[in-house]
Amino acid sequence: MKLAIKGMTCTSCERRIEEAVASLEGVLSVKANYAKSEIEFTLDDSGITIETVAEAVVKAGYGVKKDGKKEGGKEGFSAIQLIGIAVILLAVFLLLRWTGIFNKIPEIKSSMGYGLLFVIGLLTSFHCIAMCGGINLSQSIKKDSIEPLPAGNGSCSEITGTDNSGEKKPGVKKILPGVLYNTGRVISYTVIGGIVGAIGSAVSLSGKTQGIVVLVAGLFMVIMGLNMLNVFPFLRNLTPRLPKGITNALFGRNKNRGPFVVGLLNGLMPCGPLQSMQLYALGTGSFFAGALSMFLFSVGTVPLMLGFGTLGALLSKKFSFKILKISALVVVLLGGGMIARGFALNGLAIIPSFGKGRAPAGADSVNVARLESGEQLVQSDVFSSYYEPIIVQAGVPVRWTITVKAEDLNGCNNPITIPSLNIKKQLNAGENIITFTPDASGSVLLTCWMGMINSNILVVDDISTVSNNDLAVAAVAPDNPGGGCCSSGGGGTAQDEFIPALKAINTAAIMPAAISGGEQTVTINLTEEGFSPAVVVLQRGISAKWVFFGKTLTEENYRVIIPSYGAKIEFQENENAITLVPEEDFYFYSWQGDFTGFVKVVDNLAAMDVEAIRKDVEAVSQSLANLNELNKEDVPVTAEG
């Protein structure tokens, strides 16, 4: 005989249903099939009926389909409700990533005391909820009916844990799965810490290997979540399972060990904070010290993780099933995120939401290298959830200086990796040097070691002819193979950033470009007094060679910001050329705002009106002065070119 079952969410459901039916007198054999959502059983001639079997399944917390009708059991959300919940969860997830909460992972340092490691665990538990919350919740609530329970009558007895006999289920039994899950995690972390501390050798995987592990883990998370939702029944055949004998030994009747084993396996999952702690344990060089450090860290993550899971465990069975459906959606979303991280760790940012982080105040969109003594020098800054992109030239050795403040370093943005070049750099507060030689033009993905913060290294054929299109390309992280892990929000340009108080534009001298051979050229000298001239005029639509001549470079004038093109350019002595095709007027300034200049774009240089241009520039200068006043009042503004 067979019965179609509703509400099976994993292979453990097979065992629970089999135990519920096998406990009935008159049942000779029973076999549940998760992939087919059915049970097959044999009855003796003692008078037991198929209705009795169905009632046992319903009491165990599942539904039975008989003659096309559902009898009792779990009730979930409709497809429309699930879609709505998924949209809300995704919105909350993106909002949290936009605020940078997922990236607030403290750095693990060898100088830390053991007490502080516990605090690090407490702070990191928010990241644990983001990464493993779905698994945690599912393990905490779905074992609630491990033994068949008498049919409920819809009263409060189902919530308080009182069965028909009047016997109270201890409250601790309701939260036991969550306790077991977290106990397994603590034991696993502690043992791994001891092993790592004892062998004194690195256990973290290489960037690409880690990416493959994360990708596979994410894929199975998505499959697991879809199976819990029962969206694609055929995927149930892909669910990995232990041999029957081992399953019975671990999870047999009255052996509520499922969450405990999942907790043990949780210690093997690829996770940024966890692997940081493994490196800390590695540095102890001792089994005891490594185990103790990991133990304290893991205990620190327990309060929030246990509380999160217990909330679901103390709910009624019907409501718990709905919560389980929501957790399944969370698992799918986080699994998709892990897949994106896996690709990013292999050099491919396939999902735009895992592109560059939102540029914070003070960040520059693009940093262009400068040639000096046979190598190219480039400087960029790192923020808590943002890497400034750079532009370099192919075939020339690069000396890249990365500057980062101590307060901006965290467990997500450090270390920084370039998967395609097999570069992984641990950052320290201050200046950090990376050297490499790009061999071909194109976009190279720059990412954090978890694949969650992405940026761009644009390689061009000639650094002296960087165009406005190159600047625009560099400002956007690669999104696919054609272009080459906890922040979102798009590329962000210098137009989104805080602008320093700008000095007035000197309009005493106005220099028009000279057109020759289909190209226009104009030169600005960099002096101690500023830009000379500060105003130049270009003709619209004609390729322009805009030269900054480093006559007297200073700490102030060697770096120039061009907001309209999202560019920060560092100049060297003598000639520094920029190629662009001007279309609209724009201003530029030295990086601290002491010197300001302006590029006026006209339709015909031969017919330009110098006095009219001077008045226009003076009006722009006044507008920038008004902008300064707004900045003083902390009013957010958007600078227009």
XYZ file of C-alpha atoms in Angstrom:
641
model
C 0.000 0.000 0.000
C 1.071 3.589 -0.629
C 0.217 7.027 0.680
C 1.253 10.352 -0.821
C 2.798 12.577 1.870
C 2.742 16.363 2.098
C 5.282 18.405 4.056
C 8.481 16.338 3.779
C 11.432 18.771 3.784
C 14.507 16.526 4.011
C 15.687 12.914 4.215
C 15.307 12.987 8.000
C 11.551 13.149 7.436
C 11.741 9.607 6.063
C 12.983 8.297 9.421
C 10.426 10.239 11.471
C 7.503 9.043 9.367
C 8.784 5.462 9.360
C 9.081 5.508 13.155
C 5.575 6.939 13.546
C 3.998 4.284 11.324
C 6.169 1.382 12.556
C 5.047 2.054 16.140
C 1.473 1.063 15.178
C 0.373 -2.447 16.031
C -0.327 -4.377 12.862
C 2.252 -2.698 10.599
C 4.602 -5.328 9.142
C 6.876 -3.009 7.166
C 7.116 0.628 6.124
C 9.416 2.576 3.841
C 9.255 6.329 3.280
C 10.597 7.940 0.102
C 11.562 11.618 0.344
C 12.207 11.970 -3.400
C 8.704 10.728 -4.262
C 6.956 12.177 -1.168
C 5.285 8.893 -0.364
C 5.361 5.905 1.976
C 4.931 2.258 1.095
C 3.775 -0.118 3.850
C 2.416 -3.596 4.519
C -0.321 -4.392 7.091
C -1.304 -7.688 8.742
C -4.875 -8.983 9.013
C -5.410 -7.767 12.570
C -7.819 -5.110 11.399
C -5.582 -2.045 11.156
C -6.715 0.267 8.386
C -5.055 2.685 6.017
C -6.905 5.482 7.847
C -5.061 4.560 11.039
C -1.752 4.819 9.207
C -2.745 8.196 7.757
C -3.705 9.407 11.234
C -0.237 8.443 12.551
C 1.410 10.412 9.746
C -0.739 13.458 10.530
C 0.083 13.180 14.251
C 3.771 13.171 13.323
C 3.235 16.587 11.777
C 2.808 15.761 8.075
C -0.048 15.772 5.609
C -1.597 12.921 3.675
C -3.028 13.127 0.182
C -5.836 10.660 -0.329
C -8.066 10.714 -3.392
C -6.613 14.101 -4.289
C -7.527 15.691 -0.949
C -5.216 16.782 1.794
C -5.857 15.499 5.308
C -4.460 17.457 8.248
C -0.779 18.053 8.566
C 1.303 21.100 7.865
C 0.009 24.130 6.086
C 2.348 26.524 4.347
C 2.147 29.691 2.339
C 0.698 30.051 -1.113
C 3.048 30.617 -4.041
C 2.127 34.327 -4.140
C 2.806 34.675 -0.416
C 6.183 32.963 -0.782
C 7.145 35.299 -3.630
C 6.156 38.308 -1.532
C 8.166 37.077 1.439
C 11.144 36.413 -0.837
C 11.023 39.986 -2.131
C 10.895 41.359 1.425
C 13.780 39.157 2.551
C 15.856 40.176 -0.460
C 15.141 43.849 0.225
C 16.176 43.486 3.871
C 19.291 41.571 2.844
C 20.321 44.246 0.338
C 19.586 46.997 2.865
C 21.820 45.352 5.455
C 24.572 44.917 2.873
C 24.212 48.560 1.816
C 24.711 49.679 5.412
C 27.845 47.527 5.625
C 26.640 45.485 8.626
C 27.793 42.220 7.044
C 31.297 43.629 6.718
C 31.653 44.684 10.368
C 33.836 41.670 11.105
C 36.634 42.575 13.525
C 40.165 41.670 12.540
C 41.762 38.759 14.350
C 45.213 39.638 15.656
C 47.769 37.453 17.434
C 48.090 40.028 20.207
C 44.494 39.592 21.311
C 43.761 38.199 24.767
C 41.457 35.223 25.238
C 38.717 37.383 26.778
C 38.641 39.550 23.678
C 38.226 36.459 21.486
C 34.894 35.839 23.223
C 33.858 39.429 22.420
C 34.945 38.896 18.805
C 32.634 35.874 18.718
C 29.728 37.965 20.012
C 30.254 40.597 17.316
C 30.817 38.003 14.600
C 27.547 36.201 15.430
C 25.670 38.833 13.374
C 27.679 37.651 10.379
C 26.903 34.035 11.357
C 23.180 34.808 11.243
C 23.627 36.344 7.788
C 25.579 33.359 6.454
C 24.071 30.375 8.340
C 20.790 31.717 9.728
C 18.615 29.543 7.486
C 20.428 26.349 8.439
C 20.408 27.344 12.100
C 16.673 28.017 12.090
C 15.775 24.856 10.191
C 17.808 22.678 12.548
C 16.237 24.343 15.575
C 12.591 23.835 14.650
C 12.124 20.889 12.342
C 13.034 18.239 14.918
C 10.154 19.396 17.122
C 8.071 16.356 16.285
C 10.760 13.698 16.268
C 8.322 11.342 18.027
C 4.703 10.897 16.945
C 2.388 13.117 19.004
C -1.315 12.655 19.589
C -3.594 14.738 17.428
C -3.866 18.346 18.597
C -7.157 20.078 19.109
C -5.978 23.570 18.200
C -5.756 24.611 21.836
C -2.838 26.061 23.712
C -1.685 22.540 24.556
C 0.049 22.385 21.188
C 2.081 25.467 22.050
C 2.917 24.635 25.640
C 3.801 21.053 24.797
C 0.990 19.276 26.647
C -0.260 16.029 25.078
C -3.527 14.192 25.663
C -2.163 12.448 28.723
C -1.763 15.774 30.453
C 2.010 15.301 30.711
C 4.002 18.493 30.263
C 6.802 18.492 27.763
C 9.696 20.238 29.487
C 10.497 23.603 27.909
C 14.091 22.518 27.493
C 12.956 19.765 25.138
C 11.539 22.388 22.813
C 14.883 24.153 22.540
C 17.015 20.992 22.695
C 17.642 20.881 18.902
C 19.076 24.403 18.967
C 21.249 23.523 21.951
C 22.504 20.394 20.184
C 23.219 22.289 16.968
C 25.254 24.947 18.759
C 26.997 22.360 20.944
C 28.094 20.585 17.774
C 29.433 23.850 16.380
C 31.419 24.618 19.531
C 32.935 21.126 19.637
C 33.797 21.223 15.934
C 35.413 24.660 16.170
C 37.383 23.625 19.249
C 38.720 20.418 17.717
C 39.671 22.176 14.484
C 41.459 24.876 16.493
C 43.428 22.260 18.377
C 44.426 20.428 15.215
C 45.462 23.627 13.450
C 47.424 24.827 16.466
C 49.193 21.481 16.755
C 50.268 20.955 13.169
C 51.329 24.594 12.717
C 50.573 24.591 9.012
C 48.135 26.594 6.927
C 44.687 25.134 6.508
C 43.045 27.865 4.459
C 42.522 27.012 0.804
C 43.930 28.946 -2.110
C 41.644 31.610 -3.557
C 40.403 29.603 -6.530
C 40.088 26.343 -4.580
C 38.165 28.155 -1.875
C 35.986 29.640 -4.610
C 35.110 26.159 -5.882
C 34.263 24.989 -2.357
C 32.067 28.052 -1.760
C 30.379 27.622 -5.160
C 29.552 23.947 -4.520
C 28.343 24.738 -0.999
C 26.123 27.490 -2.366
C 24.716 25.177 -5.022
C 23.732 22.577 -2.430
C 22.243 25.326 -0.223
C 20.012 26.382 -3.117
C 19.010 22.761 -3.784
C 18.290 22.234 -0.079
C 16.130 25.363 0.094
C 14.195 24.484 -3.063
C 13.610 20.983 -1.704
C 12.260 22.432 1.533
C 9.870 24.518 -0.584
C 9.107 21.515 -2.807
C 9.393 23.715 -5.897
C 11.182 21.196 -8.122
C 10.513 17.639 -6.841
C 13.149 16.113 -9.148
C 15.877 17.938 -7.184
C 15.165 15.665 -4.227
C 17.094 12.962 -6.047
C 20.231 15.130 -5.742
C 20.035 15.307 -1.969
C 23.107 13.636 -0.403
C 22.336 11.134 2.336
C 24.155 8.787 4.683
C 23.770 5.003 4.357
C 20.683 3.676 6.161
C 22.711 1.846 8.811
C 24.670 4.946 9.775
C 21.491 7.047 9.773
C 19.754 4.646 12.151
C 22.781 4.552 14.429
C 22.990 8.337 14.605
C 19.341 9.317 14.451
C 17.442 6.256 15.602
C 14.389 6.452 17.801
C 15.021 8.529 20.925
C 18.346 9.701 19.477
C 17.819 13.359 18.704
C 21.307 13.836 17.276
C 20.532 15.314 13.881
C 21.168 18.973 14.778
C 24.270 17.959 16.713
C 25.851 16.340 13.656
C 24.882 19.293 11.456
C 26.571 21.529 14.012
C 29.717 19.403 13.811
C 29.724 19.694 10.027
C 29.099 23.449 10.317
C 32.665 23.799 11.558
C 33.896 22.681 8.135
C 31.985 25.321 6.164
C 34.027 28.022 4.368
C 33.502 31.180 6.390
C 35.589 34.350 6.607
C 35.603 34.877 10.400
C 36.046 31.145 11.006
C 39.059 30.923 8.743
C 40.486 34.071 10.326
C 40.238 32.334 13.674
C 41.879 29.242 12.207
C 44.816 31.409 11.187
C 44.897 32.811 14.728
C 44.919 29.279 16.135
C 47.668 28.397 13.684
C 49.840 31.166 15.105
C 49.527 29.790 18.653
C 51.643 26.748 17.722
C 49.930 24.717 20.432
C 47.063 22.222 20.484
C 45.755 23.545 23.803
C 46.087 27.234 22.935
C 44.571 26.723 19.480
C 41.659 24.737 20.898
C 41.050 27.262 23.684
C 41.060 30.238 21.314
C 38.564 28.570 18.972
C 36.431 27.445 21.916
C 36.109 30.970 23.306
C 35.391 32.389 19.857
C 32.675 29.801 19.172
C 31.062 30.253 22.589
C 30.819 33.965 21.823
C 28.702 33.182 18.727
C 26.250 30.980 20.669
C 23.918 33.519 22.383
C 22.628 35.139 19.194
C 22.620 31.908 17.175
C 20.780 29.991 19.917
C 18.295 32.791 20.494
C 17.598 33.048 16.776
C 16.868 29.321 16.523
C 14.969 29.070 19.821
C 12.488 31.688 18.668
C 11.298 29.271 16.016
C 11.475 26.238 18.332
C 9.036 27.721 20.871
C 6.358 28.418 18.271
C 3.408 26.161 17.516
C 3.921 23.359 14.998
C 1.800 24.929 12.276
C 3.439 28.299 12.649
C 6.857 26.649 12.880
C 6.249 25.039 9.521
C 5.549 28.462 8.038
C 8.725 29.777 9.623
C 10.534 26.798 8.099
C 9.258 27.854 4.678
C 10.625 31.346 5.270
C 13.950 29.875 6.381
C 13.974 27.854 3.163
C 13.744 31.119 1.215
C 16.604 32.499 3.299
C 18.657 29.395 2.500
C 18.004 29.864 -1.241
C 18.953 33.554 -1.147
C 22.108 32.947 0.866
C 22.978 29.991 -1.351
C 22.710 32.250 -4.383
C 24.981 34.720 -2.625
C 27.505 31.972 -1.921
C 27.455 30.943 -5.587
C 28.198 34.555 -6.573
C 31.030 34.658 -4.022
C 32.421 31.418 -5.421
C 32.546 32.842 -8.927
C 34.079 36.076 -7.617
C 36.841 34.120 -5.893
C 37.575 32.567 -9.288
C 37.758 35.977 -10.971
C 34.178 36.325 -12.228
C 31.600 38.677 -10.702
C 28.415 37.198 -12.193
C 25.799 38.995 -10.084
C 25.673 42.816 -10.155
C 24.673 42.990 -6.482
C 28.056 41.534 -5.676
C 29.768 44.308 -7.616
C 31.701 47.194 -6.154
C 30.653 48.501 -2.806
C 29.120 51.921 -2.428
C 31.821 54.588 -2.523
C 32.071 56.282 0.882
C 32.823 59.950 1.471
C 36.435 60.687 0.614
C 36.789 57.835 -1.881
C 37.886 58.357 -5.473
C 36.383 56.466 -8.372
C 39.491 55.863 -10.477
C 43.215 56.092 -9.787
C 45.438 56.328 -12.883
C 49.043 55.099 -12.724
C 51.993 57.307 -13.710
C 55.209 56.136 -15.381
C 58.476 56.731 -13.567
C 61.926 55.139 -14.079
C 60.675 52.124 -16.018
C 57.770 51.261 -13.745
C 54.311 52.613 -13.116
C 53.275 53.929 -9.741
C 49.669 54.018 -8.567
C 48.056 54.726 -5.230
C 44.580 53.822 -4.005
C 42.658 53.717 -0.749
C 40.748 50.910 0.926
C 37.600 51.586 2.945
C 35.578 49.240 5.146
C 33.449 47.987 2.241
C 35.013 49.611 -0.832
C 38.166 49.276 -2.946
C 39.117 52.161 -5.203
C 39.703 50.925 -8.789
C 42.923 51.641 -10.689
C 44.084 51.986 -14.301
C 47.501 50.587 -15.290
C 49.400 49.912 -18.518
C 50.027 46.460 -19.957
C 53.592 45.152 -20.061
C 55.042 47.585 -17.515
C 55.830 46.549 -13.895
C 53.348 48.041 -11.418
C 54.181 49.250 -7.930
C 50.808 49.672 -6.280
C 50.564 51.475 -2.942
C 47.372 50.694 -1.029
C 46.597 53.010 1.875
C 44.152 52.010 4.572
C 43.235 53.382 7.974
C 43.186 51.062 10.984
C 39.482 51.702 11.603
C 38.646 50.643 8.023
C 40.285 47.209 8.277
C 37.922 44.327 8.999
C 37.601 40.603 8.537
C 35.809 40.965 5.207
C 37.971 43.440 3.262
C 41.249 41.956 4.458
C 43.082 40.268 2.808
C 42.620 41.638 -0.712
C 42.882 39.264 -3.689
C 43.361 39.339 -7.462
C 42.245 35.798 -8.454
C 43.445 35.876 -12.085
C 46.956 36.926 -10.976
C 46.959 34.562 -7.985
C 47.705 37.494 -5.648
C 46.492 37.561 -2.040
C 47.713 40.431 0.154
C 47.238 40.809 3.898
C 46.685 44.512 4.586
C 48.047 46.481 7.518
C 47.164 50.004 8.635
C 49.136 52.518 6.597
C 50.765 51.800 3.254
C 50.821 48.345 1.650
C 52.743 47.502 -1.528
C 51.659 45.080 -4.263
C 53.855 44.512 -7.326
C 52.817 42.776 -10.535
C 53.134 43.091 -14.305
C 49.866 42.995 -16.297
C 50.385 41.144 -19.557
C 47.299 42.138 -21.567
C 44.701 44.894 -21.716
C 41.234 44.370 -20.243
C 39.433 44.364 -16.901
C 40.860 42.380 -13.990
C 38.645 41.591 -11.002
C 39.844 42.874 -7.635
C 37.987 41.303 -4.720
C 38.112 40.552 -1.024
C 39.092 37.056 0.044
C 35.415 36.204 0.636
C 34.360 37.413 -2.810
C 31.889 39.974 -1.422
C 33.609 43.316 -2.184
C 34.553 43.687 -5.841
C 36.374 46.398 -7.747
C 38.294 46.787 -10.990
C 41.840 46.950 -12.319
C 41.615 48.278 -15.873
C 44.668 47.465 -17.998
C 45.187 49.718 -21.045
C 47.737 49.669 -23.848
C 49.019 53.210 -23.218
C 48.598 54.982 -19.894
C 49.338 58.367 -21.505
C 46.187 58.158 -23.644
C 43.608 57.244 -21.018
C 40.230 58.366 -22.374
C 37.002 59.352 -20.683
C 35.588 55.997 -21.782
C 38.449 54.207 -19.978
C 37.619 56.148 -16.815
C 33.982 55.154 -17.088
C 34.848 51.486 -17.653
C 37.262 51.414 -14.733
C 34.651 52.900 -12.408
C 32.474 49.795 -12.755
C 33.513 46.394 -11.396
C 33.489 43.566 -13.998
C 30.113 41.818 -14.028
C 30.722 38.873 -16.359
C 33.383 36.738 -18.045
C 33.663 39.268 -20.824
C 34.667 41.904 -18.313
C 36.538 39.803 -15.833
C 31.592 39.231 -0.749
C 29.363 41.512 3.831
C 28.292 45.471 0.308
C 26.126 46.594 -2.593
C 25.030 49.767 -4.246
C 26.613 50.117 -7.646
C 29.779 51.691 -8.885
C 29.636 55.099 -7.234
C 31.536 57.938 -8.845
C 33.272 61.007 -7.649
C 30.004 62.819 -8.284
C 28.552 60.958 -5.293
C 31.368 61.933 -2.949
C 32.115 64.668 -0.476
C 33.848 67.643 -2.112
C 36.360 69.700 -0.110
C 35.999 73.453 0.253
C 37.086 74.743 -3.169
C 38.935 78.003 -3.755
C 37.668 80.479 -6.350
C 38.649 79.885 -9.961
C 41.272 82.330 -11.244
C 39.817 83.754 -14.473
C 42.664 86.201 -15.192
C 44.035 83.957 -17.946
C 41.874 81.926 -20.332
C 43.681 79.608 -22.760
C 41.985 78.166 -25.892
C 43.201 74.889 -27.351
C 45.186 74.786 -30.580
C 43.736 72.553 -33.323
C 46.107 70.705 -35.637
C 45.665 67.559 -37.700
C 42.187 66.818 -36.361
C 43.311 67.040 -32.706
C 43.238 69.903 -30.229
C 45.934 70.442 -27.610
C 46.041 72.615 -24.513
C 48.524 72.763 -21.626
C 48.134 73.668 -17.953
C 51.244 74.194 -15.821
C 51.314 72.839 -12.292
C 53.016 75.423 -10.076
C 53.224 76.282 -6.406
C 50.593 78.973 -7.020
C 48.191 76.481 -8.632
C 46.966 75.869 -12.186
C 48.372 78.173 -14.870
C 46.124 78.917 -16.630
C 43.175 77.809 -14.477
C 40.678 78.071 -17.352
C 41.038 76.375 -20.746
C 38.655 76.227 -23.704
C 38.087 73.130 -25.868
C 35.973 72.579 -28.944
C 33.107 70.131 -28.641
C 33.397 66.750 -30.385
C 37.110 66.936 -31.303
C 39.635 64.616 -29.669
C 41.667 66.610 -27.164
C 45.146 66.115 -25.737
C 44.994 67.843 -22.394
C 48.484 68.230 -20.934
C 49.294 68.884 -17.275
C 52.946 69.948 -17.157
C 54.547 69.248 -13.807
C 56.670 72.361 -13.542
C 56.767 72.512 -9.741
C 54.992 69.599 -8.088
C 53.818 69.968 -4.494
C 51.910 67.821 -2.011
C 48.777 69.702 -3.057
C 48.967 69.954 -6.856
C 50.357 66.523 -7.794
C 46.922 64.893 -7.463
C 43.924 66.272 -9.390
C 40.251 65.286 -9.130
C 37.913 65.479 -12.144
C 34.398 64.761 -10.757
C 32.570 64.617 -14.101
C 34.798 61.761 -15.244
C 35.061 60.124 -11.822
C 38.848 60.383 -11.975
C 41.700 61.003 -9.563
C 45.008 61.383 -11.404
C 48.490 61.599 -9.907
C 50.996 63.597 -11.958
C 54.742 63.385 -12.297
C 57.218 66.027 -13.352
C 57.117 67.329 -16.930
C 54.384 66.272 -19.340
C 51.292 64.328 -18.263
C 48.728 63.856 -21.041
C 45.021 63.041 -20.836
C 43.021 62.192 -23.937
C 39.294 62.913 -24.088
C 36.518 63.985 -26.419
C 34.830 66.930 -24.657
C 31.065 67.336 -24.811
C 30.130 69.422 -21.752
C 31.787 71.950 -19.425
C 33.389 70.601 -16.258
C 35.544 71.696 -13.357
C 38.554 70.065 -11.685
C 40.504 70.683 -8.498
C 43.573 69.687 -6.536
C 42.794 66.899 -4.089
C 42.591 69.144 -0.999
C 40.656 71.880 -2.808
C 43.294 74.635 -2.701
C 43.341 75.027 -6.495
C 40.322 74.930 -8.811
C 40.181 74.968 -12.596
C 37.574 74.878 -15.328
C 37.238 73.480 -18.851
C 34.832 75.432 -21.057
C 33.516 73.548 -24.091
C 32.331 75.570 -27.107
C 31.014 74.729 -30.560
C 33.683 76.754 -32.391
C 36.968 77.935 -30.927
C 37.372 80.548 -33.657
C 34.135 82.249 -32.616
C 34.558 82.064 -28.837
C 33.776 85.122 -26.691
C 36.452 85.407 -23.989
C 34.502 87.870 -21.820
C 31.346 85.786 -21.987
C 33.369 82.730 -20.999
C 34.909 84.652 -18.085
C 31.437 85.565 -16.803
C 30.264 81.960 -17.126
C 33.261 80.671 -15.181
C 32.821 83.291 -12.467
C 29.210 82.144 -12.086
C 30.390 78.539 -11.739
C 32.962 79.671 -9.180
C 30.186 81.317 -7.164
C 28.095 78.138 -7.391
C 31.005 76.131 -6.018
C 31.323 78.643 -3.184
C 27.631 78.071 -2.405
C 28.324 74.346 -2.501
C 31.042 74.876 0.099
C 28.526 76.539 2.400
C 26.131 73.628 2.001
C 28.905 71.187 2.861
C 29.644 73.175 6.009
C 26.018 72.644 7.021
C 26.376 68.873 6.392
C 23.723 68.945 3.694
C 24.104 66.068 1.172
C 24.622 67.395 -2.326
C 25.341 66.124 -5.801
C 28.014 68.001 -7.722
C 27.288 68.575 -11.357
C 30.024 68.914 -13.975
